[in-house]
Coordinates of C-alpha atoms in Angstrom, one line a residue:
Chain A
M1 CA -154.9 65.1 56.5
R2 CA -152.5 62.4 55.7
G3 CA -152.9 59.1 57.3
T4 CA -156.8 60.0 58.3
E5 CA -158.6 59.3 55.3
R6 CA -160.6 56.9 56.5
F7 CA -161.2 58.7 59.7
S8 CA -164.6 59.3 60.6
L9 CA -166.2 61.4 63.3
N10 CA -169.0 59.6 65.4
Q11 CA -171.2 62.7 66.1
A12 CA -171.9 61.1 69.5
T13 CA -168.1 61.9 70.5
V14 CA -169.2 65.9 70.3
R15 CA -172.6 66.3 71.0
Q16 CA -171.8 69.6 72.2
W17 CA -171.9 70.5 68.2
S18 CA -175.2 70.9 66.4
L19 CA -175.2 69.2 62.9
P20 CA -174.1 72.3 60.8
D21 CA -171.3 72.6 63.5
L22 CA -170.4 69.2 63.1
V23 CA -170.3 69.3 59.2
A24 CA -168.4 72.5 59.2
G25 CA -165.8 71.4 61.9
C26 CA -165.0 68.1 60.0
A27 CA -164.7 69.8 56.7
A28 CA -162.3 72.3 58.4
A29 CA -160.2 69.4 60.0
G30 CA -160.1 67.7 56.7
V31 CA -162.1 64.7 58.1
R32 CA -163.9 63.0 55.5
H33 CA -166.8 60.9 57.3
V34 CA -169.1 61.5 59.7
G35 CA -171.5 58.8 61.8
L36 CA -174.8 60.2 62.5
W37 CA -177.5 59.8 65.2
R38 CA -181.0 59.2 64.4
E39 CA -182.4 62.0 67.1
P40 CA -180.2 64.9 65.9
V41 CA -180.7 63.6 62.2
R42 CA -184.5 63.7 62.5
E43 CA -184.6 67.2 64.0
Y44 CA -182.5 68.6 61.3
G45 CA -184.3 66.5 58.5
P46 CA -182.6 63.6 56.9
A47 CA -182.7 65.1 53.4
A48 CA -181.6 68.5 54.7
V49 CA -178.8 66.5 56.5
A50 CA -177.8 64.7 53.3
R51 CA -177.8 68.0 51.3
L52 CA -175.7 69.5 54.0
V53 CA -173.2 66.6 54.4
R54 CA -172.9 66.5 50.6
A55 CA -172.3 70.0 50.0
A56 CA -169.2 70.1 52.6
G57 CA -167.8 67.0 50.5
L58 CA -168.2 64.5 53.5
S59 CA -169.8 61.0 53.5
V60 CA -171.8 59.5 55.9
S61 CA -170.3 56.2 57.4
S62 CA -173.1 55.0 59.2
L63 CA -176.4 55.9 61.2
C64 CA -176.8 54.8 64.9
R65 CA -179.0 53.2 65.9
G66 CA -181.8 50.7 65.3
G67 CA -182.2 47.8 67.1
F68 CA -184.3 47.0 70.3
L69 CA -185.7 43.7 69.1
T70 CA -186.0 41.6 72.1
A71 CA -189.9 42.5 73.0
P72 CA -191.7 39.5 73.7
D73 CA -195.1 40.8 73.1
P74 CA -196.8 41.5 69.7
A75 CA -197.3 45.0 69.9
G76 CA -194.0 45.6 71.0
R77 CA -192.7 43.7 68.4
A78 CA -194.6 45.6 66.1
A79 CA -193.6 48.8 67.3
A80 CA -190.0 47.9 67.1
L81 CA -190.3 46.8 63.5
A82 CA -191.9 49.8 62.5
D83 CA -189.3 51.9 64.3
N84 CA -186.8 49.8 62.5
R85 CA -188.1 50.1 59.2
A86 CA -188.2 54.0 59.4
A87 CA -184.5 53.9 60.9
I88 CA -183.6 52.0 57.5
E89 CA -185.3 54.5 55.5
E90 CA -183.8 57.4 57.4
A91 CA -180.2 55.8 56.6
A92 CA -181.0 55.6 53.0
A93 CA -182.2 59.3 53.2
V94 CA -179.2 60.6 54.9
G95 CA -176.8 58.8 52.4
T96 CA -175.4 56.2 54.4
D97 CA -175.8 52.0 53.1
T98 CA -175.3 51.4 57.1
L99 CA -177.6 51.5 59.9
V100 CA -175.9 50.2 63.2
L101 CA -178.4 47.9 65.3
V102 CA -178.1 47.9 69.0
C103 CA -180.3 45.0 69.6
G104 CA -182.0 45.2 73.3
G105 CA -181.7 43.6 76.9
L106 CA -183.7 41.5 78.4
P107 CA -187.3 42.5 78.7
P108 CA -188.2 43.4 82.2
G109 CA -188.4 40.5 84.4
S110 CA -186.9 37.9 81.9
R111 CA -184.0 35.7 82.5
D112 CA -184.4 34.3 79.2
L113 CA -181.1 35.1 77.2
A114 CA -181.1 32.6 74.5
G115 CA -184.8 33.4 73.8
A116 CA -184.0 37.1 73.5
R117 CA -181.5 36.2 71.0
E118 CA -183.7 34.1 69.2
R119 CA -186.2 37.2 68.8
V120 CA -183.3 39.3 67.5
A121 CA -183.3 36.8 64.7
D122 CA -186.7 36.8 63.9
A123 CA -186.5 40.3 63.8
L124 CA -183.7 40.5 61.5
A125 CA -185.5 38.2 59.1
A126 CA -188.7 40.6 59.1
L127 CA -186.3 43.5 58.7
V128 CA -183.7 42.5 55.8
P129 CA -186.5 42.6 53.0
H130 CA -186.9 46.1 53.5
A131 CA -183.3 47.1 53.9
A132 CA -182.5 45.2 50.3
G133 CA -185.0 47.3 49.1
C134 CA -183.4 50.3 50.6
G135 CA -179.9 49.3 49.7
V136 CA -179.0 49.8 53.4
R137 CA -177.3 47.1 55.4
L138 CA -177.8 46.3 59.0
A139 CA -175.1 45.9 61.4
V140 CA -175.7 43.9 64.3
E141 CA -172.9 45.2 67.4
P142 CA -172.0 43.2 69.6
L143 CA -172.1 45.3 73.2
H144 CA -169.7 44.3 75.9
P145 CA -171.2 41.6 78.3
V146 CA -171.6 44.5 80.7
F147 CA -174.8 45.6 79.1
A148 CA -176.3 42.5 78.1
A149 CA -179.2 43.0 80.7
D150 CA -180.2 46.4 80.0
R151 CA -179.0 47.0 76.5
C152 CA -177.7 44.3 74.1
V153 CA -178.3 40.5 74.5
V154 CA -175.6 40.3 71.6
S155 CA -172.3 40.2 73.9
T156 CA -169.8 39.1 71.7
L157 CA -168.3 39.0 68.2
G158 CA -169.1 35.3 67.9
Q159 CA -172.8 35.8 68.6
A160 CA -172.9 38.8 66.4
L161 CA -172.0 36.8 63.6
A162 CA -173.8 33.7 64.4
L163 CA -176.9 35.7 63.9
A164 CA -175.7 37.9 60.8
E165 CA -174.6 34.7 59.1
R166 CA -178.4 33.4 59.2
F167 CA -178.7 36.3 56.4
P168 CA -177.1 37.6 53.1
A169 CA -173.7 39.4 53.9
E170 CA -175.2 41.9 51.6
W171 CA -177.9 43.0 54.2
V172 CA -177.0 41.9 57.4
G173 CA -173.3 42.8 58.8
I174 CA -171.6 43.1 62.3
V175 CA -169.8 46.0 63.9
V176 CA -166.5 46.2 65.5
D177 CA -166.5 48.5 68.3
T178 CA -163.2 48.0 70.3
Y179 CA -164.9 49.2 73.4
H180 CA -167.1 46.2 73.4
L181 CA -164.7 43.6 72.2
W182 CA -161.2 44.4 73.6
W183 CA -161.4 41.7 76.5
D184 CA -162.4 38.7 74.5
D185 CA -159.6 36.4 73.8
T186 CA -161.6 34.7 70.7
V187 CA -161.8 38.0 69.0
A188 CA -158.8 37.3 66.6
E189 CA -160.6 34.3 65.4
G190 CA -164.0 36.3 65.3
L191 CA -162.4 38.9 63.1
A192 CA -161.0 36.5 60.6
R193 CA -164.4 34.9 60.0
A194 CA -165.9 38.1 59.8
G195 CA -163.4 39.0 57.3
E196 CA -164.0 35.7 55.4
G197 CA -167.8 36.1 55.5
G198 CA -167.2 39.9 54.2
R199 CA -169.5 40.8 57.5
I200 CA -167.5 43.5 58.9
A201 CA -170.3 46.6 58.4
A202 CA -168.4 49.3 60.4
F203 CA -165.4 49.5 62.5
Q204 CA -165.7 51.9 65.9
L205 CA -162.9 52.9 68.1
A206 CA -163.2 54.1 71.9
D207 CA -161.0 53.1 74.6
W208 CA -161.7 51.4 78.1
V209 CA -160.9 53.4 81.3
T210 CA -161.5 52.7 84.8
P211 CA -163.3 53.2 87.3
L212 CA -166.5 53.3 85.3
P213 CA -169.4 55.7 86.3
E214 CA -172.7 55.0 87.7
G215 CA -174.8 53.1 84.8
V216 CA -171.1 52.5 82.9
L217 CA -172.7 53.7 79.5
L218 CA -171.2 57.1 79.6
G219 CA -167.5 56.0 80.5
R220 CA -165.8 55.6 77.3
G221 CA -162.2 56.7 76.9
Q222 CA -160.4 59.3 74.3
L223 CA -158.3 57.1 71.9
G224 CA -154.9 56.0 74.0
D225 CA -156.3 56.7 77.4
G226 CA -157.4 53.2 78.3
S227 CA -156.4 49.5 78.2
V228 CA -157.3 48.8 74.4
D229 CA -154.8 48.0 71.9
L230 CA -156.5 49.6 69.2
R231 CA -153.7 49.4 66.8
W232 CA -154.1 45.7 66.9
F233 CA -157.7 46.0 66.4
R234 CA -157.1 48.1 63.1
E235 CA -154.4 45.9 62.0
R236 CA -156.9 42.9 62.3
V237 CA -159.7 44.5 60.7
E238 CA -157.5 45.8 57.6
A239 CA -156.3 42.4 57.4
A240 CA -159.7 40.7 57.2
G241 CA -160.4 42.8 54.3
Y242 CA -162.2 45.8 55.8
T243 CA -161.3 49.2 53.8
G244 CA -164.3 51.6 55.0
P245 CA -164.0 54.1 57.5
T246 CA -163.2 53.8 60.9
E247 CA -165.2 55.8 63.4
A248 CA -164.4 57.4 66.8
E249 CA -167.4 56.8 68.8
I250 CA -166.8 58.1 72.6
F251 CA -169.2 58.8 75.1
S252 CA -168.2 60.8 77.4
P253 CA -169.2 63.8 79.2
A254 CA -166.1 64.8 79.6
L255 CA -165.2 65.3 75.8
W256 CA -168.8 67.1 75.7
A257 CA -167.8 69.6 77.9
R258 CA -165.0 71.1 76.0
D259 CA -164.9 72.7 72.8
G260 CA -165.8 70.5 69.8
A261 CA -162.9 71.4 67.7
Q262 CA -160.6 70.8 70.3
V263 CA -162.0 67.8 70.9
L264 CA -162.0 66.6 67.2
A265 CA -158.3 68.0 67.1
E266 CA -157.3 65.9 70.1
T267 CA -159.0 62.7 68.7
L268 CA -157.2 62.9 65.3
E269 CA -153.9 63.3 67.2
R270 CA -155.0 60.3 69.3
Y271 CA -155.8 58.4 66.1
R272 CA -152.6 58.6 64.4
A273 CA -150.6 58.2 67.8
H274 CA -152.6 55.2 68.6
V275 CA -154.6 53.8 65.8
L276 CA -152.4 54.3 62.7
Chain B
M1 CA -183.4 23.9 107.2
R2 CA -184.6 21.6 104.5
G3 CA -183.0 21.8 101.2
T4 CA -180.1 24.2 102.2
E5 CA -177.8 21.7 103.4
R6 CA -175.5 23.0 100.7
F7 CA -176.0 26.6 101.2
S8 CA -172.8 28.6 102.4
L9 CA -173.0 32.2 103.3
N10 CA -170.2 34.1 102.3
Q11 CA -169.1 36.6 104.5
A12 CA -169.0 39.5 102.1
T13 CA -172.9 39.1 102.0
V14 CA -173.0 40.4 105.5
R15 CA -169.9 42.6 105.9
Q16 CA -172.0 44.4 109.2
W17 CA -171.1 40.8 111.1
S18 CA -168.1 40.0 113.1
L19 CA -166.7 36.8 112.6
P20 CA -168.5 35.7 116.0
D21 CA -171.8 37.3 114.8
L22 CA -171.3 35.3 111.4
V23 CA -170.6 32.0 113.0
A24 CA -173.4 32.4 115.9
G25 CA -175.8 33.8 113.0
C26 CA -175.1 30.7 110.8
A27 CA -175.7 28.2 113.6
A28 CA -178.6 29.5 114.4
A29 CA -180.2 29.8 110.9
G30 CA -179.4 26.3 110.4
V31 CA -176.4 27.4 108.2
R32 CA -173.7 24.6 107.9
H33 CA -171.1 26.3 105.8
V34 CA -169.4 29.9 105.7
G35 CA -166.9 31.4 102.9
L36 CA -164.3 33.6 104.7
W37 CA -162.3 36.6 103.7
R38 CA -158.4 36.6 104.4
E39 CA -158.8 40.5 106.0
P40 CA -160.9 39.3 108.9
V41 CA -159.6 36.1 109.2
R42 CA -156.3 37.4 109.5
E43 CA -157.5 39.9 112.2
Y44 CA -159.2 37.4 114.1
G45 CA -156.2 35.0 113.6
P46 CA -156.9 31.9 111.3
A47 CA -156.4 29.1 114.1
A48 CA -158.7 31.2 116.1
V49 CA -161.2 31.0 113.3
A50 CA -160.8 27.7 113.0
R51 CA -161.9 27.1 116.9
L52 CA -164.8 28.9 116.3
V53 CA -165.9 27.6 113.0
R54 CA -165.6 24.1 114.3
A55 CA -167.2 24.7 117.7
A56 CA -170.3 25.8 115.9
G57 CA -170.5 22.7 113.7
L58 CA -169.7 24.9 110.7
S59 CA -167.3 24.1 107.7
V60 CA -165.5 26.5 105.8
S61 CA -166.5 26.4 102.0
S62 CA -163.6 28.7 100.7
L63 CA -161.5 31.4 101.7
C64 CA -161.2 34.6 99.4
R65 CA -159.0 35.5 98.1
G66 CA -155.4 35.1 96.6
G67 CA -154.4 36.1 93.3
F68 CA -153.5 39.7 91.5
L69 CA -150.9 37.6 89.9
T70 CA -150.2 39.7 86.5
A71 CA -147.3 42.0 87.9
P72 CA -144.5 42.1 85.3
D73 CA -141.5 43.4 87.4
P74 CA -139.9 40.9 89.5
A75 CA -140.4 42.7 92.6
G76 CA -144.2 42.8 92.2
R77 CA -144.1 39.0 91.1
A78 CA -142.2 38.3 94.1
A79 CA -144.5 39.8 96.4
A80 CA -147.5 38.4 94.8
L81 CA -146.1 35.0 95.2
A82 CA -145.3 35.5 99.0
D83 CA -148.7 36.7 99.6
N84 CA -150.3 33.8 97.9
R85 CA -148.2 31.4 99.8
A86 CA -149.5 33.0 102.8
A87 CA -153.1 32.8 101.8
I88 CA -152.6 29.1 100.9
E89 CA -151.5 28.6 104.6
E90 CA -154.2 30.5 106.1
A91 CA -156.7 28.6 104.1
A92 CA -155.2 25.4 105.7
A93 CA -155.1 26.8 109.1
V94 CA -158.7 27.9 108.8
G95 CA -159.6 24.3 107.6
T96 CA -160.6 24.8 103.8
D97 CA -159.5 23.1 101.1
T98 CA -160.2 26.0 98.7
L99 CA -158.6 29.0 97.9
V100 CA -160.3 31.6 95.8
L101 CA -158.0 33.5 93.0
V102 CA -158.9 36.8 91.2
C103 CA -156.2 36.8 89.2
G104 CA -155.5 40.7 88.8
G105 CA -156.0 43.0 86.1
L106 CA -153.8 44.8 83.8
P107 CA -150.9 46.3 85.2
P108 CA -150.7 50.1 85.0
G109 CA -150.3 51.4 81.2
S110 CA -150.2 47.9 79.6
R111 CA -152.5 46.8 76.8
D112 CA -151.1 43.5 76.7
L113 CA -154.0 41.3 78.3
A114 CA -152.6 37.8 76.5
G115 CA -149.4 38.7 78.4
A116 CA -151.0 39.1 81.5
R117 CA -152.6 36.0 81.3
E118 CA -149.8 34.2 80.5
R119 CA -148.3 35.5 83.6
V120 CA -151.2 34.0 85.9
A121 CA -150.4 30.7 84.5
D122 CA -146.5 31.0 85.4
A123 CA -147.8 32.1 89.0
L124 CA -149.8 29.1 89.1
A125 CA -146.8 27.1 88.1
A126 CA -145.2 28.6 90.6
L127 CA -147.7 28.4 93.7
V128 CA -149.0 24.6 93.0
P129 CA -146.3 22.7 94.8
H130 CA -147.0 24.9 97.8
A131 CA -151.0 24.4 97.4
A132 CA -150.2 20.7 97.1
G133 CA -148.1 20.6 100.3
C134 CA -150.8 22.3 102.2
G135 CA -153.9 20.3 100.9
V136 CA -155.4 23.6 99.4
R137 CA -156.8 23.7 95.8
L138 CA -156.3 27.2 93.9
A139 CA -159.5 27.9 92.6
V140 CA -159.1 30.4 89.4
E141 CA -162.3 32.7 89.3
P142 CA -163.2 34.1 86.0
L143 CA -164.6 37.5 86.8
H144 CA -167.3 39.2 84.5
P145 CA -165.1 40.9 81.3
V146 CA -166.0 44.5 83.1
F147 CA -163.4 43.6 85.0
A148 CA -160.9 42.7 82.9
A149 CA -158.7 46.0 82.7
D150 CA -158.6 46.2 86.9
R151 CA -159.2 43.1 88.6
C152 CA -159.0 40.1 86.6
V153 CA -157.6 39.4 83.2
V154 CA -159.7 35.9 83.2
S155 CA -162.9 36.8 81.8
T156 CA -164.5 33.8 80.9
L157 CA -164.9 30.2 82.2
G158 CA -163.3 28.9 79.0
Q159 CA -160.2 31.1 80.0
A160 CA -160.2 30.0 83.5
L161 CA -160.3 26.3 82.4
A162 CA -157.8 26.9 79.5
L163 CA -155.3 28.2 82.7
A164 CA -156.3 25.3 85.4
E165 CA -156.1 22.7 82.8
R166 CA -152.3 23.0 82.6
F167 CA -152.3 21.4 86.2
P168 CA -153.7 18.6 88.2
A169 CA -157.3 18.8 88.6
E170 CA -156.7 18.0 92.4
W171 CA -154.6 21.4 92.9
V172 CA -156.0 23.7 90.8
G173 CA -159.8 24.3 90.0
I174 CA -162.2 27.0 88.9
V175 CA -165.2 29.0 90.4
V176 CA -168.6 29.1 88.8
D177 CA -169.6 32.5 89.9
T178 CA -173.2 33.3 88.4
Y179 CA -172.7 36.8 88.7
H180 CA -169.5 36.6 86.3
L181 CA -170.5 33.8 83.8
W182 CA -174.5 34.5 83.5
W183 CA -173.9 36.1 80.4
D184 CA -172.0 33.8 78.1
D185 CA -173.7 31.8 75.8
T186 CA -170.9 29.2 76.1
V187 CA -171.1 28.6 79.8
A188 CA -173.2 25.4 79.2
E189 CA -170.1 23.7 77.3
G190 CA -167.7 25.2 79.8
L191 CA -169.8 23.8 82.6
A192 CA -169.9 20.3 81.2
R193 CA -165.9 20.6 80.2
A194 CA -165.3 21.5 83.9
G195 CA -167.4 19.0 85.2
E196 CA -165.6 16.1 82.9
G197 CA -162.0 17.3 84.4
G198 CA -163.2 17.4 88.0
R199 CA -162.4 21.3 88.1
I200 CA -165.5 22.9 89.7
A201 CA -164.0 24.0 93.1
A202 CA -166.7 26.2 94.1
F203 CA -170.0 27.4 93.4
Q204 CA -171.1 31.2 93.9
L205 CA -174.5 33.0 93.9
A206 CA -174.9 36.7 93.2
D207 CA -177.6 38.3 90.8
W208 CA -177.2 40.9 88.1
V209 CA -178.9 43.9 88.8
T210 CA -178.7 47.4 86.8
P211 CA -178.1 50.2 86.7
L212 CA -174.6 49.6 87.8
P213 CA -173.1 51.8 90.5
E214 CA -170.0 53.8 90.1
G215 CA -167.0 51.6 90.0
V216 CA -169.4 48.4 89.2
L217 CA -167.8 46.5 92.0
L218 CA -170.5 46.8 94.7
G219 CA -173.9 46.5 92.3
R220 CA -174.4 43.0 92.9
G221 CA -177.9 41.7 93.5
Q222 CA -180.0 39.8 96.0
L223 CA -180.6 36.5 94.6
G224 CA -183.9 36.5 92.3
D225 CA -183.8 40.4 92.0
G226 CA -181.8 40.5 88.8
S227 CA -181.5 38.8 85.5
V228 CA -179.6 35.8 86.3
D229 CA -181.4 32.2 85.7
L230 CA -179.9 30.8 88.9
R231 CA -181.5 27.8 88.9
W232 CA -180.3 27.0 85.7
F233 CA -176.5 27.2 86.9
R234 CA -177.3 25.2 90.1
E235 CA -179.1 22.3 88.0
R236 CA -176.0 22.4 85.5
V237 CA -173.5 22.7 88.1
E238 CA -174.9 19.7 89.9
A239 CA -175.0 17.7 86.4
A240 CA -171.2 18.5 85.9
G241 CA -170.9 16.2 89.3
Y242 CA -170.3 19.2 91.9
T243 CA -171.7 18.2 95.2
G244 CA -169.7 21.1 97.6
P245 CA -171.3 24.0 99.2
T246 CA -173.1 26.8 97.3
E247 CA -172.0 30.1 98.3
A248 CA -174.2 33.0 98.4
E249 CA -171.8 36.1 97.8
I250 CA -173.4 39.4 97.4
F251 CA -171.5 42.4 97.4
S252 CA -174.1 45.0 98.1
P253 CA -174.4 48.4 100.6
A254 CA -177.7 47.7 100.6
L255 CA -177.5 44.4 102.3
W256 CA -174.8 45.5 104.7
A257 CA -176.9 48.7 105.8
R258 CA -179.7 46.1 107.2
D259 CA -179.8 43.5 109.9
G260 CA -177.4 40.5 109.5
A261 CA -179.8 38.2 110.6
Q262 CA -182.4 39.6 108.7
V263 CA -180.3 39.6 105.4
L264 CA -179.3 35.9 105.9
A265 CA -183.0 34.9 106.3
E266 CA -183.8 36.6 103.2
T267 CA -181.0 35.3 101.2
L268 CA -182.2 31.7 102.3
E269 CA -185.8 32.4 101.5
R270 CA -184.7 33.7 98.1
Y271 CA -182.4 30.5 97.7
R272 CA -185.4 28.2 98.2
A273 CA -187.1 30.3 95.8
H274 CA -184.8 30.9 92.9
V275 CA -182.2 28.4 93.3
L276 CA -183.4 25.2 94.8

């Protein structure tokens, strides 16, 4: 479909679809890229997924997600590193060079945000050699500050860049997700800085809608339904030199309750109207 | 009670209490300051509230709240300015020099955060003369970015300071509320800058607890129950030269369901354990 060559459907947007449904649905709609999640990929088998995707002429824009790197105890840290090494291998096996990392929240009972952020940096240092060995780039995703306690202590693009910039740009980048960054008046300078450093590893779209549901996580809005100037982000990300896929990643029970093909068609329509 | 001379109970923490209950309960507990809200104050009558509070030997640390200054249409803007002039007068009548402003969210259908923030600045310019005439300082409260769309486009201490600094420090300051600012790794420099400029008009406490309830607003945590390093904030605010009252302001249906005196006793105990 014209103009949507870079559009990628993150499978979290259409959880009602199995992997074969996803691949067939995207191929039928002319979508060229998919963003995948580890759980369904592991269930289906990464090599089988890679074959399935390739056979349909699709590429995998990213694998979601590694991370959760803030455990302070040696056992928790070792388990997190092992899991992330596995995620790196799964990314390579499924045929993507981008592993999205959600860095993890505060450990139970802790109030030490700065310490948790430093542990993320330590973990990245431990993971970069394996990532490089597998040809996979770690993509640090800043999550909206509403998730700082329980999901991701990296809350702004500036923080994500400060982490990433400690490592070679080839192996550690950042994720620009409109849902997480739209409120930040320093995001324009962050995007420019990310572009200069070649740090933009992924670009994801969702809109901000209110009221938020209990637990917040599953309250993302369809493109165009909310407060985010999506086109502004797309233009800035392009101006920053990013030429990769643009993933629609919308966690929304309302979308999951509908027919997957209908959701994809609507998302493409919204993409053309609000992003392009 | 020793060490709690600066403690102030914001009445939003004990909505189960009427104004006379609040005043009597605070006096009985040795609390010297109360933070009030416009709705109950208007219902009771500002002058009557002032007498009630004074008779009990209390001071009013702040009035919550004016604001909602982002309407783009002339009628909406005029109505907001009129309402804020009334709020300024109510603050003066009730005997406080601090009017907390929650600046307002995006107008319906708008995605122009920068424009909305600029309208807040315009409105402040329009309100400052009346504030100065009434001896009331406008206290711009940055709200957590989770509220950027629907409640307050001023999301960080840095943004609040940038707004306030356009006006004399005597008439426009900022509110430091731990609930809204705890996640921000630039808040230490913001507090220092606020202190240098004499901009800290109020200091409010609540803890961040998860999961958040639907709509987010009423999910604040009792002091010590959450992720915020409250003592760190108290120390930084003091180091920045703030010597005024410290308000506990906790919107929590769980607290409202309990006996008010019990909630106040618990809050004081938590204040001593986690803030002092």
